[in-house]
Short mmCIF file of C-alpha atoms and ligand atoms in Angstrom, two decimals:
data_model
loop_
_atom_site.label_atom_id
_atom_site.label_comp_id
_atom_site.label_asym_id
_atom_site.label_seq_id
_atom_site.Cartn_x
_atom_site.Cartn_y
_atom_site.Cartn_z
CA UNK A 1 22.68 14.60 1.63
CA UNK A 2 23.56 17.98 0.94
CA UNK A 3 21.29 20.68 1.58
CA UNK A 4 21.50 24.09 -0.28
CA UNK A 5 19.67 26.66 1.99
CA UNK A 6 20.59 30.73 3.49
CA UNK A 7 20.34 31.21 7.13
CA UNK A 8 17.70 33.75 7.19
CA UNK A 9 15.35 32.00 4.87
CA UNK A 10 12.42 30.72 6.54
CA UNK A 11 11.46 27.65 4.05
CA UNK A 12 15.06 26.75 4.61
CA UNK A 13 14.62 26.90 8.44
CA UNK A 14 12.06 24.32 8.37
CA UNK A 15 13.46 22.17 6.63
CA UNK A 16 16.72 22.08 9.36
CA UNK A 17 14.32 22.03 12.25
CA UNK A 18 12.36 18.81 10.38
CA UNK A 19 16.01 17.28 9.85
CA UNK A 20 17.57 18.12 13.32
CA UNK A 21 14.15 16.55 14.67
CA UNK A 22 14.46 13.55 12.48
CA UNK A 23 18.00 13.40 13.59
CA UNK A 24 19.75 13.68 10.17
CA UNK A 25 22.48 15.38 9.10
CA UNK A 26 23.25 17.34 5.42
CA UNK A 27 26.04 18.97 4.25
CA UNK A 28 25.37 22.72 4.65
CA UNK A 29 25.44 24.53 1.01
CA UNK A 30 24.52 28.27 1.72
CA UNK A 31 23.67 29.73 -1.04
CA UNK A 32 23.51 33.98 -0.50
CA UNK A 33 20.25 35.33 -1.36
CA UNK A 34 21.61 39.01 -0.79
CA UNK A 35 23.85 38.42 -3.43
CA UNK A 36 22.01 36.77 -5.53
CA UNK A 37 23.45 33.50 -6.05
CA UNK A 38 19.82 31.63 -6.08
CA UNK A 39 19.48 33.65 -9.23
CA UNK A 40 22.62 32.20 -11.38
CA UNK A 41 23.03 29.73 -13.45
CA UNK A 42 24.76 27.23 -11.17
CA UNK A 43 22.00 27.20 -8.99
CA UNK A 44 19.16 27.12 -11.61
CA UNK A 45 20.96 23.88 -12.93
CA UNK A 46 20.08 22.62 -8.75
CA UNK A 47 17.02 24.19 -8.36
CA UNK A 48 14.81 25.94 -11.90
CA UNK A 49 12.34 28.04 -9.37
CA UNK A 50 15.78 29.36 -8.31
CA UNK A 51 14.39 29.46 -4.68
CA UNK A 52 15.83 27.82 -1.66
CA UNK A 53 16.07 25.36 0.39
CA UNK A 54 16.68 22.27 -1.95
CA UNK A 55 17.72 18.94 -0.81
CA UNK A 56 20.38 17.16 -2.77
CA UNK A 57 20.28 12.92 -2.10
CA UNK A 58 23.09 10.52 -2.03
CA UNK A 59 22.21 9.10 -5.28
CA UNK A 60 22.18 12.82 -6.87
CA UNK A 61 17.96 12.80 -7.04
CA UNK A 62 17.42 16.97 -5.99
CA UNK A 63 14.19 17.50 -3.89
CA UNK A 64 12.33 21.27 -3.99
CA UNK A 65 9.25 22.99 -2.28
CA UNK A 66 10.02 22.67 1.46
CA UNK A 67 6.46 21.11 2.05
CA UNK A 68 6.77 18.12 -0.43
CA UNK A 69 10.79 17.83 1.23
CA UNK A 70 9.27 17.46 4.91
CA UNK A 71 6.51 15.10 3.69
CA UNK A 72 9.35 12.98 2.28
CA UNK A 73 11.75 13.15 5.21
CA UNK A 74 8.14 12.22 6.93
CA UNK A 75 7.60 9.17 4.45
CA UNK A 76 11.24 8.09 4.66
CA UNK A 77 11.99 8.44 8.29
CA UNK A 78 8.67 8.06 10.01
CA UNK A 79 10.33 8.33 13.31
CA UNK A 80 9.89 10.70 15.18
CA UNK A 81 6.67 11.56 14.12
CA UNK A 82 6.05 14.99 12.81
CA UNK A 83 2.53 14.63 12.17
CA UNK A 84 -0.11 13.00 14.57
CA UNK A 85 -1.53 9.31 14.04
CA UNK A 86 -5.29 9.97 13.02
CA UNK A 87 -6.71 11.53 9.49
CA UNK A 88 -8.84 14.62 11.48
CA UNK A 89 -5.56 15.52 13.73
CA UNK A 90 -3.21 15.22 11.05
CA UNK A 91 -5.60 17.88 8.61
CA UNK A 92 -5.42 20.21 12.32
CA UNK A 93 -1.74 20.19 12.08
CA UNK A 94 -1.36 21.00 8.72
CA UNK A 95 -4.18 23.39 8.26
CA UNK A 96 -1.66 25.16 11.00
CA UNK A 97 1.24 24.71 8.81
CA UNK A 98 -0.65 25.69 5.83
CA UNK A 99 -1.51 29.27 7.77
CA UNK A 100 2.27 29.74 7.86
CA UNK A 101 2.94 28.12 4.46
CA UNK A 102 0.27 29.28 2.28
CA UNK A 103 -1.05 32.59 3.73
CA UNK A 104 1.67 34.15 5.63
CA UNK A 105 4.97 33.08 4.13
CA UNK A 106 4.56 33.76 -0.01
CA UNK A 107 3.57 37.11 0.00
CA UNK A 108 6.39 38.34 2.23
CA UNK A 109 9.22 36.91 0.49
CA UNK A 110 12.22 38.40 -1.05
CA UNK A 111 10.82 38.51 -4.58
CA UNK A 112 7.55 40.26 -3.60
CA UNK A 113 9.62 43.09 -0.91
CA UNK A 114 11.93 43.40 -3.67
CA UNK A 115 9.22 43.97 -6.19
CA UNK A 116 7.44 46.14 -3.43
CA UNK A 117 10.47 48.22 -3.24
CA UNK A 118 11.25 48.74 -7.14
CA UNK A 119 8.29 48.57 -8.81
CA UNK A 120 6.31 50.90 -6.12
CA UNK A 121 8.55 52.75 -4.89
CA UNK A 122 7.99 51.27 -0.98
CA UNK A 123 10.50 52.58 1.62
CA UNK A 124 11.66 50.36 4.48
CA UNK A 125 8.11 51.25 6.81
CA UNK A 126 6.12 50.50 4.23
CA UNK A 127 7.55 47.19 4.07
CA UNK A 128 7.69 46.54 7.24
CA UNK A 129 3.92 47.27 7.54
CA UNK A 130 2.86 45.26 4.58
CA UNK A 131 4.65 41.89 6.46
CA UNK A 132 3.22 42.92 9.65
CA UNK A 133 -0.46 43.06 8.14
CA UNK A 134 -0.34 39.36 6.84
CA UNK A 135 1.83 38.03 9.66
CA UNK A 136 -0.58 39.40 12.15
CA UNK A 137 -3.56 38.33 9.59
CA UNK A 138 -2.05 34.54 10.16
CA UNK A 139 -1.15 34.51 13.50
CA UNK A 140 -4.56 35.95 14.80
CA UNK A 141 -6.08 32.88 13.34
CA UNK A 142 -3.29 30.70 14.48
CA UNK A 143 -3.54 32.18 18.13
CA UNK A 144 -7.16 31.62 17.62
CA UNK A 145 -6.86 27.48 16.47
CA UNK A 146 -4.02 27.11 19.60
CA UNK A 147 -6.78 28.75 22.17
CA UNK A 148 -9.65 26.67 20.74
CA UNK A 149 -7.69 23.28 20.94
CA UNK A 150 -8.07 22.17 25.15
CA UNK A 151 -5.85 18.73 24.86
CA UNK A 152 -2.87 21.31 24.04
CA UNK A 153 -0.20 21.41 26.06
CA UNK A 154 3.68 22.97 25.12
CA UNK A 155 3.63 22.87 21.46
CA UNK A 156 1.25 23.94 18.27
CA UNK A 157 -0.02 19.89 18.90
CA UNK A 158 -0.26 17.56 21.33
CA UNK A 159 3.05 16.92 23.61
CA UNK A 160 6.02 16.95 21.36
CA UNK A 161 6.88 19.50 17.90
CA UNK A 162 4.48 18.71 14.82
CA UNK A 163 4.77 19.87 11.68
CA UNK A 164 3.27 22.98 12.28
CA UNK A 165 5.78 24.17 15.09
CA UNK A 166 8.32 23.08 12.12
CA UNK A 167 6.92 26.04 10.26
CA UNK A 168 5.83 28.75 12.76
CA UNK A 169 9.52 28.77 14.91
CA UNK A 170 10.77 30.50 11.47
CA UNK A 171 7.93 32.62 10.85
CA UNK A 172 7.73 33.79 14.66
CA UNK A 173 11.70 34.45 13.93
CA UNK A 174 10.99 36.44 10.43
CA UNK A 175 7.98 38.47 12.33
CA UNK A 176 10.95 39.67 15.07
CA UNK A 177 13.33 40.64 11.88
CA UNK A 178 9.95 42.51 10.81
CA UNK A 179 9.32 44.35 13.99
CA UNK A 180 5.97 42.91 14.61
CA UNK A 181 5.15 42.91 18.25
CA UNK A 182 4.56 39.10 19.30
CA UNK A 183 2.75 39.96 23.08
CA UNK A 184 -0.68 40.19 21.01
CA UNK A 185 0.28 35.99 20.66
CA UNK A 186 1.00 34.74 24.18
CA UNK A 187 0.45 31.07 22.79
CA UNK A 188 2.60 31.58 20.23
CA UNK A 189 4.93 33.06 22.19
CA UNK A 190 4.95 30.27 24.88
CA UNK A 191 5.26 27.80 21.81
CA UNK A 192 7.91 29.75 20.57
CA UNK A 193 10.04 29.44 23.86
CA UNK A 194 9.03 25.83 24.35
CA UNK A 195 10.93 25.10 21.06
CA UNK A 196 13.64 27.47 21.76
CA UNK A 197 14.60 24.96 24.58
CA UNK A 198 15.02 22.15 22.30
CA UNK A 199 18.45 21.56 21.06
CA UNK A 200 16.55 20.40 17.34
CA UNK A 201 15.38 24.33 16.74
CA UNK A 202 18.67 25.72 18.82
CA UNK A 203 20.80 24.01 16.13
CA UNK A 204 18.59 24.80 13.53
CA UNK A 205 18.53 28.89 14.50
CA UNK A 206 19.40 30.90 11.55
CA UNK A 207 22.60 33.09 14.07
CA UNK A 208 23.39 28.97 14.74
CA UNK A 209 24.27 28.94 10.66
CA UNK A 210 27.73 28.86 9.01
CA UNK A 211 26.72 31.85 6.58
CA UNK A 212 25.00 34.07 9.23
CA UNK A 213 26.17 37.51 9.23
N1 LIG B 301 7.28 27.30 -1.57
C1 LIG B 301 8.72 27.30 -1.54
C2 LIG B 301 9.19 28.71 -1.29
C3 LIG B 301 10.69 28.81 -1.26
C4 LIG B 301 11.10 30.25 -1.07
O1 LIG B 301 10.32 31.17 -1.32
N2 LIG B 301 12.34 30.46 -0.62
C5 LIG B 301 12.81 31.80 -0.43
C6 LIG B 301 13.61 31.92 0.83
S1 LIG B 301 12.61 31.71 2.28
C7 LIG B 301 13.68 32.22 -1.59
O2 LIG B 301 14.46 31.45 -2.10
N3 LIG B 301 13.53 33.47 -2.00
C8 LIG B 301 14.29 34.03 -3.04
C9 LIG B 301 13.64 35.26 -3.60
O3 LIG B 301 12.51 35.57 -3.18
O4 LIG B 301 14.27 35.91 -4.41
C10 LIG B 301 9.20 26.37 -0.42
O5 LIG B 301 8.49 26.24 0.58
O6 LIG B 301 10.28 25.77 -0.57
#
């Protein structure tokens, strides 16, 4: 497999941390978003969204969206389990994920800061503040879900990484790069340095990457 991804891109993060934990390997294509290279031709002709990660297979098939990636790698390698074995827990881990994925994530990305920055004129603060509103926005409610859940013990779910710790190791990582103060989430915190002990996120770091600057 080869796996086109940037080392500070947080959908590409998940997707090594759901790999590393799956035990697979992919050849590492980094593909600069700085410079733009998700925006030329040779990547539109991987990926037509021109966003990363994307997930090249033997037999050539090229897989894209991070979520419907990790519910394959889920599908097609079933162990070790990402997501827990009944219907109500496996809707609590991904509502988690979802937080991350579908509320926090998208309105912080390149494309809208960028936008954000030329079309209105925001300085580096202002950015900085607009992430911080919507990471803090998520992670209160996160926080919230972690305190109300008593059969927790190290991780978002249950005893071992889900899903959702899959997706809020990188965001905890992109609220650090946005200057948000995590000591208002001491369970996210603790989750955070759970996973940070695990050789599956250590290897999956974005300083641990081959086109980290
Ligand atoms: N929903 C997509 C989002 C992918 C995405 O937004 N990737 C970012 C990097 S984290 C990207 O390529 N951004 C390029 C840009 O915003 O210009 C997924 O989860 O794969």
């Amino acid at each position: 497999m080869k796996l086109y991804n940037f080392w500070r891109s947080g959908t590409s993060h998940r997707l090594r941390i759901a790999l590393n934990l799956k035990d697979l390997s992919a050849e590492y294509l980094a593909v600069h978003l700085g410079k733009e290279e998700h925006l030329k031709d040779a990547f539109k002709a991987v990926n037509p969204q021109m966003l990363v990660p994307a997930l090249e297979l033997d037999n050539g098939e090229v897989l894209i969206q991070s979520p419907a990636i990790i519910e394959w790698l889920e599908e097609t390698h079933p162990a070790p389990a990402l997501l827990p074995a009944g219907a109500s827990e496996r809707a609590r881990v991904r509502a988690l994920a979802a937080i991350v994925g579908c509320d926090i994530h998208p309105i912080n990305n390149r494309r809208i800061l960028e936008a954000l920055r030329k079309q209105f004129n925001a300085d580096e603060v202002t950015v900085n503040a607009w992430c911080a509103t919507w990471i803090s926005a998520g992670f209160d409610a996160y926080e919230a879900l972690l305190g109300a859940d008593p059969a927790r013990v190290a991780f978002s779910f249950g005893h071992a990484p889900t899903v959702a710790d899959v997706y809020l190791i990188p965001q905890v990582e992109s609220a650090r790069r946005f200057k948000v103060d995590l000591a208002r989430w001491p369970l996210i915190s603790a989750i955070d340095r759970a996973c940070s002990e695990l050789d599956a996120f250590k290897r999956a770091a974005p300083a641990a990457q081959p086109d980290a600057a």
